[in-house]
């Protein structure tokens, strides 16, 4: 997790620590913090709201003849910690070069007539992806393509800031290539983190109150159980913090509240559609119901044809409002039938729906950069009274938000902050 030199320096600092530390959340950030504390031999416990570890990492087996990531599934660059872990575990990954086709002007095309690289200019304004596209002459025919680009970044095209998205990603350091796991992303985190921490996690313990008004921090769970710690690392998703599901005593400063609310995190739904035959051309982009239908089989050793309907923001919310899960699937199949001459309904077998927005302790997909973002991540991540420390992908202020890379790095950062206090 750290270089030998960095770990020795941290170990030296930890010798004077008498703190007992509690981590809220057993996702990648919380478990990364826990494993580092374990290696430093500092007392800690992890309180997890649900009955499973992993946070927004989860695994589905039995649906296809290969395992499926229900949460994070692409490795965005293999440098830094995760690349080292892949080498250590000898897990197989595949550079994702999936073929893309576009649904454009009511037909499938291999290439768009106009370039859409306008989002990589140097002098970009703080306007939404959609507004910037229209300002640069991309008419409504391109709206669903732009929706895909924003959805890939966790947002609706009308909410994602061109300027702040680019500014924040200027510090991205893990590499530009995307990879898929032959097994799953979840398996990597399971082997490198969770397997070392199972005895340190207390499950089904959602925390509702964090009282840091005295020397010790007092935590109260939903069922009334009480816990006490010297320091607390909070890895609760930004969406849950925004909605005030956890009460802080004393109340957190207005500047931090405002920072929480400036960080975007919207509904995210993954719907895995299983078919008897493969009729589609790789990844299909530009649908009005779903902007991205992704070839889930790519990089796997199995043969089950599965399209992942990847829905974010406004598209996810609209599909939710269409009615039942059956209604959602019907809407997707209808769109695919239009694109592929009725073959979707003809070959459809079943679906699996993972609606991250409906999970009460997650409530969304991953964070994104809103219009008017400013330095919200930096302010949100600042400790409170040298007692409450914040981690999680949304709290990464140096370019690795939205990623498992970032979540792990913030967990390590929180431990460093505690030991430097």
PDB file of C-alpha atoms in Angstrom, residues 65-66 297 300-304:
ATOM      1  CA  UNK A  65     -21.169 -18.457 -17.294  1.00  0.00           C
ATOM      2  CA  UNK A  66     -18.778 -15.795 -16.002  1.00  0.00           C
ATOM      3  CA  UNK A 297     -19.008 -10.477 -22.254  1.00  0.00           C
ATOM      4  CA  UNK A 300     -14.499 -12.738 -20.052  1.00  0.00           C
ATOM      5  CA  UNK A 301     -13.888 -16.429 -20.759  1.00  0.00           C
ATOM      6  CA  UNK A 302     -17.599 -17.342 -20.885  1.00  0.00           C
ATOM      7  CA  UNK A 303     -19.959 -17.155 -23.835  1.00  0.00           C
ATOM      8  CA  UNK A 304     -23.260 -15.846 -22.405  1.00  0.00           C
TER       9      UNK A 304
END
